[in-house]
Amino acid sequence: LSSRKFTFNPKEGIDNPALVITDDPERESGPTPRLCQMRREKGESFGFYLRLELGLRGHMVREVEPWSVAERSGLRDGDRLLEVNQDFVDTEEHWKVVRKIQASGQQVSLLVLGGGEYEQALAEGRDLLALAREHRGEATTRPRLCHVTREHGAGLGFTVSAVDGRKGKFCVTTMAGGPAEKAGVRSGDRLLWINGASASDLTHSALSKMIRTCVGHVTVLVIESASEQSYARRGVSIFPAMAEIHNLPHRPRTLHLVQCPAGYGFLLRQEKMPSGRIVHALREVEPDSPAERAGMREGDQLLAVNGEAAEGLEHEDVVSRVRSSGRRVAFTAIDSQGGDYYYQLGLSPLLFYEDDPPEKEKTVPPPALAAPPAGPPHEAHSELPLPRICQLERGPKGFGFRLSCVQDEPGTCIGQVAAGGPGQRAGLRAGDVVVEVNGQSVAEEPLEEVARRMKEAGPRLDVLVVDRRGYGALKQSGTPVAASLAHATQNQDAFHILYL
């Protein structure tokens, strides 16, 4: 058999109704959110700044560090936050957004818009909440964090089985009306996490043993099967900070204190627990004091001051924030048993806490995600603030701070502190008044003379400083600002304010 050779004639074309060439439909252009999922190691930062900027709307990402967790996740300078762990935050107060990220711990999920796209969306009158929901594409339910308490005769009220025999994939079956069902667990749920351990790391036998041997209760992260598959298709990680909570015990509470002439009536101490973690403990609550009337109990652990997280801050810095509140302050606290419960789960008690501080504090929200540390513990209701001796070692770029002065106010002060520099590590803060340089008083000397002394200091510099408000209080009381009042603050780890 012979076959004719086919030759295409462009003038004649191809008579084939199935071959119809049309232009690709143009995709609707517009702002497109990006999901940035970040996981950091213990002691590591995410590597970006978060701040509000004058005249601009939104929570703005700035100075994303090269090679950082943030940069690797796709976060860019100028991005605006739409969601934190699937919670819409564009219209939230800044201090609340800060707290959500900080309380998330080692893992956080951010939905962002580029700066230009954000401004475009605002100019077009786009609904940013709808835009965020649109990004998910598929109808999904959130995971649930459920606390199940064992009951006599019913146990925990659920069993688990491997999904298709695969390691780390488990399906939950609940007893009708049992403890698990009452705690929010449903038959058919996928088990993702139990008592702080990821189910993906467990065999079925190990998981079964963990459930059998748990004492009294268990906390689990579960999600509907269809929703888990949806998250998997989109490559979205699921972790406890994204969850709705069901039946969790030991909820934090807010204490609203109004200072009386004798103070607030308690002591704040930095203590090391048997587990090794450091807490800010509320001690020696005086009878009928503002602290007791606000509901403070002996041994409570301080979590936040005026809505700003205190976890991870040094004692002196927490004390400074209490003092700067004036006569009213809002504490978020939890009892010691509750603190231990969340610590064992590897979660912050602030993770799902939404109570507000008093109206006064909400008008000037605290901007800090973290702040430079200061000296060793002392009483929160001391009458006068203590100066600090900051001991610095000169780095390749100097001591890492600049001096300035304030018109019509006495003293030379610290104008700017370089992030990560010797000054910040030593505990210097912008606004501190410089009292002594290497043991020599400079309180009455002009800025130029103070700068000369520091330049001639060599590789080591000891600076006696006190915050501006404290300096004024000490001078007014007639108390000499001397090194004998101070605590040394040498080489302590610190993060720049607003740094994640």
Coordinates of C-alpha atoms in Angstrom, one line a residue:
L1 CA 0.0 0.0 0.0
S2 CA 1.2 3.4 -0.8
S3 CA 0.2 6.6 1.0
R4 CA 0.2 10.1 -0.2
K5 CA 2.5 12.6 1.4
F6 CA 0.6 15.3 3.1
T7 CA 1.7 18.9 2.4
F8 CA 0.2 21.7 4.5
N9 CA -1.0 24.7 2.4
P10 CA -1.4 27.7 4.6
K11 CA -3.7 29.3 2.1
E12 CA -6.1 26.4 2.2
G13 CA -5.8 25.7 5.9
I14 CA -7.1 22.5 7.5
D15 CA -10.7 21.6 7.2
N16 CA -11.2 20.3 10.7
P17 CA -14.1 21.8 12.8
A18 CA -12.4 20.5 16.0
L19 CA -9.4 22.7 15.3
V20 CA -10.6 26.2 16.1
I21 CA -7.9 28.6 17.2
T22 CA -9.0 31.3 19.5
D23 CA -7.2 33.8 21.7
D24 CA -6.7 32.7 25.3
P25 CA -9.2 34.5 27.5
E26 CA -7.6 37.3 29.5
R27 CA -7.4 36.7 33.2
E28 CA -9.0 39.3 35.3
S29 CA -6.1 41.5 36.6
G30 CA -6.2 42.7 40.2
P31 CA -4.6 42.4 43.6
T32 CA -3.5 38.8 44.4
P33 CA -2.7 37.9 48.0
R34 CA 0.2 35.7 48.8
L35 CA 0.4 33.1 51.6
C36 CA 3.7 33.2 53.5
Q37 CA 4.2 30.2 55.9
M38 CA 7.0 30.5 58.3
R39 CA 8.6 28.1 60.7
R40 CA 11.6 29.1 62.9
E41 CA 13.9 27.2 65.1
K42 CA 14.1 27.8 68.8
G43 CA 16.0 31.1 69.5
E44 CA 15.7 32.1 65.8
S45 CA 13.7 35.2 64.7
F46 CA 11.4 35.3 61.7
G47 CA 13.6 38.2 60.4
F48 CA 11.3 41.2 59.7
Y49 CA 9.9 44.3 61.2
L50 CA 6.2 45.1 61.6
R51 CA 5.0 48.6 62.0
L52 CA 2.4 51.3 61.4
E53 CA 3.5 54.2 59.2
L54 CA 2.1 57.8 59.4
G55 CA -0.5 58.5 56.8
L56 CA -0.7 54.9 55.5
R57 CA -3.3 52.3 56.3
G58 CA -2.4 48.7 57.2
H59 CA 0.2 46.7 59.1
M60 CA 3.4 47.1 57.1
V61 CA 6.2 44.7 56.7
R62 CA 9.7 46.3 56.6
E63 CA 13.3 45.3 56.4
V64 CA 13.0 41.7 55.6
E65 CA 16.4 40.2 56.3
P66 CA 18.3 38.4 53.5
W67 CA 18.2 34.6 53.9
S68 CA 15.8 34.9 56.8
V69 CA 12.8 32.7 57.5
A70 CA 10.6 35.6 56.3
E71 CA 12.4 36.0 53.0
R72 CA 12.4 32.3 52.3
S73 CA 8.6 32.3 52.8
G74 CA 8.2 35.0 50.2
L75 CA 7.6 38.0 52.5
R76 CA 8.7 41.3 51.0
D77 CA 9.4 44.8 52.1
G78 CA 6.3 46.9 52.0
D79 CA 3.8 44.0 52.2
R80 CA 0.6 44.6 54.2
L81 CA -0.9 41.9 56.4
L82 CA -4.4 40.7 55.6
E83 CA -4.5 37.6 57.8
V84 CA -2.5 36.0 60.6
N85 CA -3.2 32.3 61.0
Q86 CA -6.4 32.7 58.9
D87 CA -7.7 35.6 61.1
F88 CA -8.4 38.7 59.2
V89 CA -6.4 41.5 60.8
D90 CA -6.4 44.5 58.4
T91 CA -8.9 46.4 60.5
E92 CA -7.5 45.1 63.9
E93 CA -5.7 47.3 66.3
H94 CA -1.9 47.0 65.8
W95 CA -1.2 45.7 69.3
K96 CA -3.6 42.9 68.7
V97 CA -1.9 41.9 65.5
V98 CA 1.5 42.0 67.2
R99 CA 0.2 39.7 70.0
K100 CA -1.3 37.2 67.5
I101 CA 2.1 36.8 65.8
Q102 CA 4.1 36.7 69.0
A103 CA 1.7 34.2 70.6
S104 CA 1.9 31.9 67.5
G105 CA 5.3 30.7 68.7
Q106 CA 7.6 28.9 66.2
Q107 CA 5.1 28.8 63.3
V108 CA 3.0 31.4 61.7
S109 CA 0.9 31.8 58.5
L110 CA 0.6 35.3 57.0
L111 CA -1.6 36.3 54.1
V112 CA -0.2 39.5 52.6
L113 CA -0.7 41.9 49.7
G114 CA 2.2 43.7 48.1
G115 CA 2.3 47.4 48.9
G116 CA 1.3 48.6 45.4
E117 CA -1.5 46.0 45.1
Y118 CA -2.8 47.0 48.6
E119 CA -3.0 50.6 47.5
Q120 CA -4.6 49.6 44.2
A121 CA -7.3 47.5 46.1
L122 CA -8.1 50.5 48.3
A123 CA -8.3 52.9 45.4
E124 CA -10.7 50.5 43.6
G125 CA -12.8 50.1 46.7
R126 CA -12.2 46.4 46.9
D127 CA -13.4 44.4 49.9
L128 CA -10.2 43.2 51.5
L129 CA -12.0 40.6 53.6
A130 CA -13.7 39.1 50.5
L131 CA -10.3 39.2 48.8
A132 CA -8.8 37.2 51.6
R133 CA -11.6 34.6 51.6
E134 CA -11.4 34.4 47.8
H135 CA -7.8 33.4 48.1
R136 CA -8.7 30.2 49.8
G137 CA -10.8 29.2 46.9
E138 CA -12.3 26.1 48.5
A139 CA -14.8 25.9 51.3
T140 CA -12.9 24.7 54.3
T141 CA -13.6 24.5 58.0
R142 CA -10.9 25.4 60.5
P143 CA -9.1 22.9 62.7
R144 CA -10.4 22.5 66.3
L145 CA -8.3 22.3 69.4
C146 CA -10.3 20.2 71.9
H147 CA -9.6 19.3 75.5
V148 CA -11.1 15.9 76.4
T149 CA -11.5 14.9 80.1
R150 CA -11.7 11.2 81.0
E151 CA -15.0 10.1 82.5
H152 CA -15.6 7.0 84.7
G153 CA -17.0 4.2 82.6
A154 CA -16.5 6.1 79.3
G155 CA -12.8 6.8 79.3
L156 CA -12.0 9.5 76.8
G157 CA -14.8 8.5 74.5
F158 CA -12.9 8.1 71.2
T159 CA -10.7 5.6 69.3
V160 CA -8.3 6.2 66.4
S161 CA -7.5 4.1 63.4
A162 CA -4.9 4.4 60.7
V163 CA -6.1 5.8 57.3
D164 CA -5.4 3.3 54.6
G165 CA -2.7 1.8 56.8
R166 CA -0.5 4.9 56.3
K167 CA 1.9 6.1 59.1
G168 CA 0.9 9.4 60.7
K169 CA -2.6 9.5 59.1
F170 CA -5.4 8.8 61.7
C171 CA -9.1 8.9 61.7
V172 CA -11.2 9.4 64.9
T173 CA -14.3 7.5 65.9
T174 CA -16.2 9.0 68.9
M175 CA -18.7 7.5 71.3
A176 CA -22.2 9.0 71.0
G177 CA -22.6 11.5 73.9
G178 CA -19.1 10.6 75.2
P179 CA -16.4 13.0 76.6
A180 CA -14.7 13.5 73.2
E181 CA -18.0 14.4 71.4
K182 CA -18.9 16.8 74.2
A183 CA -15.5 18.4 73.8
G184 CA -16.0 19.1 70.1
V185 CA -14.4 16.0 68.5
R186 CA -16.5 14.4 65.7
S187 CA -16.5 10.9 64.2
G188 CA -14.6 10.9 60.9
D189 CA -12.2 13.8 62.0
R190 CA -8.6 13.5 61.1
L191 CA -6.3 13.6 64.2
L192 CA -3.3 16.0 63.5
W193 CA -1.8 16.6 66.9
I194 CA -2.1 15.3 70.5
N195 CA -0.7 16.7 73.7
G196 CA 1.9 18.8 71.8
A197 CA 3.1 15.9 69.5
S198 CA 2.4 15.8 65.8
A199 CA 0.4 12.7 64.8
S200 CA 2.5 12.5 61.6
D201 CA 5.5 11.5 63.7
L202 CA 3.6 8.6 65.5
T203 CA 2.9 5.0 64.6
H204 CA -0.6 3.7 65.4
S205 CA 0.8 1.6 68.3
A206 CA 2.6 4.6 69.8
L207 CA -0.5 6.8 69.5
S208 CA -2.7 4.2 71.1
K209 CA -0.3 3.8 74.0
M210 CA -0.2 7.6 74.5
I211 CA -4.0 7.7 74.7
R212 CA -4.3 4.7 77.0
T213 CA -1.7 6.1 79.5
C214 CA -2.8 9.7 79.6
V215 CA -3.8 10.8 83.1
G216 CA -7.2 12.4 83.3
H217 CA -7.3 14.4 80.1
V218 CA -5.9 14.9 76.6
T219 CA -5.8 17.8 74.2
V220 CA -6.1 17.1 70.5
L221 CA -6.1 19.0 67.2
V222 CA -8.6 17.6 64.7
I223 CA -10.1 18.6 61.4
E224 CA -12.8 17.4 59.0
S225 CA -11.5 15.0 56.4
A226 CA -12.6 17.1 53.4
S227 CA -11.0 20.2 54.9
E228 CA -7.7 18.4 55.5
Q229 CA -7.6 17.3 51.9
S230 CA -8.3 20.9 50.8
Y231 CA -5.4 22.2 52.9
A232 CA -3.1 19.5 51.5
R233 CA -4.0 20.3 47.9
R234 CA -3.1 24.0 48.5
G235 CA 0.1 23.1 50.4
V236 CA -1.1 24.8 53.5
S237 CA 0.3 23.6 56.8
I238 CA -2.2 23.1 59.7
F239 CA -1.0 23.9 63.3
P240 CA -2.7 24.8 66.6
A241 CA -2.5 28.6 66.2
M242 CA -5.0 28.3 63.3
A243 CA -7.6 26.4 65.4
E244 CA -10.9 27.2 67.0
I245 CA -10.8 26.2 70.7
H246 CA -13.2 23.8 72.4
N247 CA -13.4 23.3 76.2
L248 CA -9.8 24.4 76.9
P249 CA -9.2 24.9 80.7
H250 CA -7.2 27.5 82.5
R251 CA -8.2 30.5 80.5
P252 CA -6.1 33.7 81.0
R253 CA -7.9 36.7 82.6
T254 CA -7.5 40.4 82.6
L255 CA -6.9 42.3 85.9
H256 CA -7.7 46.1 85.8
L257 CA -5.6 47.9 88.5
V258 CA -6.0 51.5 89.7
Q259 CA -3.0 52.6 91.8
C260 CA -3.6 54.0 95.3
P261 CA -1.2 56.2 97.3
A262 CA 0.5 53.0 98.7
G263 CA 1.0 51.5 95.2
Y264 CA -0.6 48.5 93.6
G265 CA 0.0 46.2 96.5
F266 CA 2.0 43.3 95.0
L267 CA 5.5 42.2 94.1
L268 CA 6.6 41.2 90.6
R269 CA 9.4 38.6 90.5
Q270 CA 11.2 36.8 87.7
E271 CA 11.4 33.2 88.7
K272 CA 12.7 29.9 87.2
M273 CA 10.2 27.1 87.3
P274 CA 11.2 23.4 87.9
S275 CA 10.7 22.8 84.2
G276 CA 13.4 25.4 83.5
R277 CA 11.1 28.1 82.0
I278 CA 11.3 31.7 83.2
V279 CA 8.1 33.4 84.4
H280 CA 7.0 36.8 85.7
A281 CA 5.3 35.8 89.0
L282 CA 2.9 37.9 91.0
R283 CA 3.7 37.6 94.7
E284 CA 2.8 39.0 98.1
V285 CA -0.6 40.3 97.1
E286 CA -1.6 42.6 100.0
P287 CA -5.1 42.3 101.5
D288 CA -7.6 44.9 100.2
S289 CA -5.0 46.3 97.8
P290 CA -5.8 47.3 94.2
A291 CA -4.2 44.0 93.1
E292 CA -6.4 41.9 95.3
R293 CA -9.5 43.8 94.4
A294 CA -8.7 43.3 90.7
G295 CA -8.6 39.5 91.3
M296 CA -4.9 38.9 91.5
R297 CA -3.9 35.7 93.3
E298 CA -0.7 34.6 94.9
G299 CA 1.5 32.8 92.3
D300 CA -0.3 34.1 89.2
Q301 CA 1.9 34.4 86.2
L302 CA 2.0 37.7 84.2
L303 CA 1.4 37.2 80.5
A304 CA 0.8 40.8 79.2
V305 CA 0.8 44.4 80.3
N306 CA -1.9 46.6 78.6
G307 CA -2.3 43.9 76.0
E308 CA 1.4 43.7 75.2
A309 CA 2.9 40.2 75.7
A310 CA 5.4 40.0 78.6
E311 CA 6.6 36.5 77.8
G312 CA 10.2 36.6 76.7
L313 CA 10.8 40.1 78.1
E314 CA 13.3 40.8 80.9
H315 CA 12.0 41.7 84.3
E316 CA 13.2 45.3 84.3
D317 CA 11.5 46.0 81.0
V318 CA 8.2 44.7 82.3
V319 CA 8.6 46.9 85.4
S320 CA 9.3 49.9 83.1
R321 CA 6.1 49.2 81.2
V322 CA 4.0 49.0 84.3
R323 CA 5.4 52.4 85.5
S324 CA 4.8 54.1 82.2
S325 CA 1.1 53.2 82.4
G326 CA 0.6 55.9 85.0
R327 CA -2.1 55.2 87.7
R328 CA -4.0 52.5 85.6
V329 CA -2.7 49.3 84.2
A330 CA -4.2 46.1 82.7
F331 CA -2.5 42.8 83.4
T332 CA -3.3 39.6 81.6
A333 CA -2.5 36.7 84.0
I334 CA -3.0 33.0 84.4
D335 CA -2.7 30.7 87.5
S336 CA 0.5 28.6 87.8
Q337 CA -1.3 25.4 87.0
G338 CA -2.6 26.9 83.8
G339 CA 0.9 28.2 82.9
D340 CA 2.2 24.6 83.3
Y341 CA -0.6 23.2 81.2
Y342 CA 0.1 25.4 78.2
Y343 CA 3.9 25.0 78.6
Q344 CA 3.5 21.2 78.4
L345 CA 1.5 21.6 75.1
G346 CA 4.2 24.0 73.7
L347 CA 1.6 26.8 73.3
S348 CA 1.3 30.3 74.6
P349 CA -1.7 31.0 76.9
L350 CA -2.2 34.2 74.9
L351 CA -2.8 32.3 71.6
F352 CA -6.6 32.4 71.7
Y353 CA -7.1 35.2 74.3
E354 CA -9.1 38.1 73.0
D355 CA -10.0 40.3 76.0
D356 CA -9.3 44.0 75.7
P357 CA -7.3 46.3 78.1
P358 CA -9.1 49.4 79.5
E359 CA -10.1 52.2 77.2
K360 CA -7.1 54.3 78.3
E361 CA -4.6 51.7 77.2
K362 CA -6.4 51.1 73.9
T363 CA -6.1 54.8 72.9
V364 CA -2.3 54.5 72.8
P365 CA -1.6 50.8 71.9
P366 CA 1.8 49.5 72.8
P367 CA 3.8 48.9 69.6
A368 CA 6.5 46.5 70.8
L369 CA 6.8 42.9 69.8
A370 CA 10.0 42.7 71.8
A371 CA 12.2 45.1 73.6
P372 CA 15.8 45.4 74.9
P373 CA 16.4 43.8 78.2
A374 CA 17.5 45.5 81.4
G375 CA 18.9 44.5 84.8
P376 CA 18.0 41.8 87.4
P377 CA 14.6 41.7 89.1
H378 CA 13.4 44.1 91.7
E379 CA 10.1 45.1 93.2
A380 CA 7.4 46.4 90.8
H381 CA 6.2 49.0 93.2
S382 CA 9.6 50.5 94.1
E383 CA 9.2 54.2 94.7
L384 CA 11.9 55.4 92.3
P385 CA 13.3 53.9 89.1
L386 CA 16.8 52.5 89.2
P387 CA 19.5 53.6 86.8
R388 CA 21.4 50.9 84.8
I389 CA 25.0 50.3 84.1
C390 CA 25.3 49.2 80.4
Q391 CA 28.7 47.5 79.7
L392 CA 29.6 47.6 76.0
E393 CA 32.4 46.1 73.9
R394 CA 33.3 48.0 70.7
G395 CA 32.2 46.2 67.6
P396 CA 33.4 46.6 63.9
K397 CA 31.0 49.5 63.5
G398 CA 31.6 51.1 66.9
F399 CA 29.3 50.8 70.0
G400 CA 26.1 50.7 68.0
F401 CA 24.2 53.8 69.2
R402 CA 24.0 57.6 68.6
L403 CA 23.7 60.5 71.0
S404 CA 21.2 63.3 70.9
C405 CA 19.8 66.0 73.2
V406 CA 16.3 67.3 73.7
Q407 CA 15.7 71.0 73.5
D408 CA 14.8 72.6 76.9
E409 CA 15.5 69.3 78.7
P410 CA 18.6 68.5 80.7
G411 CA 21.2 65.9 79.8
T412 CA 22.5 64.0 76.8
C413 CA 20.4 61.1 75.8
I414 CA 20.6 58.0 73.6
G415 CA 19.0 59.0 70.2
Q416 CA 19.2 55.8 68.2
V417 CA 20.3 52.2 69.0
A418 CA 21.4 50.0 66.1
A419 CA 19.6 46.6 65.9
G420 CA 21.8 43.8 67.0
G421 CA 24.7 46.1 67.9
P422 CA 26.7 46.3 71.2
G423 CA 24.5 49.0 72.6
Q424 CA 21.3 47.0 72.1
R425 CA 22.9 43.8 73.5
A426 CA 23.9 45.8 76.6
G427 CA 20.4 47.1 77.2
L428 CA 20.6 50.7 75.9
R429 CA 17.3 52.2 74.9
A430 CA 16.4 55.2 72.8
G431 CA 15.6 58.1 75.1
D432 CA 17.9 56.9 78.0
V433 CA 19.7 59.9 79.7
V434 CA 23.5 59.4 80.0
V435 CA 24.6 60.1 83.6
E436 CA 28.2 58.7 83.7
V437 CA 30.7 57.5 81.2
N438 CA 33.3 55.1 82.6
G439 CA 32.7 56.3 86.1
Q440 CA 32.9 60.0 85.2
S441 CA 29.8 62.2 85.7
V442 CA 28.6 63.8 82.4
A443 CA 25.1 64.9 83.6
E444 CA 26.0 68.6 83.2
E445 CA 28.3 68.3 80.2
P446 CA 27.2 69.2 76.7
L447 CA 26.6 66.5 74.0
E448 CA 30.0 67.2 72.3
E449 CA 31.9 66.6 75.5
V450 CA 30.0 63.4 76.2
A451 CA 30.7 62.2 72.6
R452 CA 34.5 63.0 73.0
R453 CA 34.7 60.9 76.2
M454 CA 33.1 58.0 74.5
K455 CA 35.4 58.1 71.5
E456 CA 38.4 58.1 73.8
A457 CA 37.1 55.1 75.8
G458 CA 38.9 52.5 73.9
P459 CA 37.4 49.0 73.2
R460 CA 35.2 49.0 76.4
L461 CA 32.6 51.4 77.5
D462 CA 30.6 51.5 80.8
V463 CA 27.6 53.9 80.6
L464 CA 25.3 54.8 83.5
V465 CA 21.9 55.6 82.1
V466 CA 18.3 56.0 83.4
D467 CA 15.1 56.4 81.3
R468 CA 13.9 60.0 80.8
R469 CA 10.9 59.7 83.1
G470 CA 13.0 58.1 85.8
Y471 CA 15.7 60.8 85.5
G472 CA 13.1 63.5 86.1
A473 CA 11.6 61.6 89.1
L474 CA 15.0 61.1 90.7
K475 CA 16.1 64.7 90.2
Q476 CA 12.7 66.0 91.6
S477 CA 13.1 63.8 94.7
G478 CA 16.6 65.1 95.3
T479 CA 18.1 61.5 95.0
P480 CA 21.5 61.6 93.4
V481 CA 21.7 59.5 90.3
A482 CA 24.7 57.3 91.1
A483 CA 26.1 54.0 90.1
S484 CA 25.5 52.7 93.6
L485 CA 21.8 52.5 92.7
A486 CA 22.3 50.7 89.5
H487 CA 22.4 47.1 88.3
A488 CA 24.8 46.0 85.6
T489 CA 23.3 44.8 82.3
Q490 CA 26.1 43.3 80.3
N491 CA 25.9 41.2 77.1
Q492 CA 22.2 40.2 77.3
D493 CA 20.3 39.0 74.3
A494 CA 17.8 41.5 72.9
F495 CA 15.6 42.2 69.9
H496 CA 14.9 45.6 68.5
I497 CA 11.5 47.0 69.2
L498 CA 8.9 45.7 66.7
Y499 CA 11.3 43.0 65.5
L500 CA 10.1 39.5 64.8

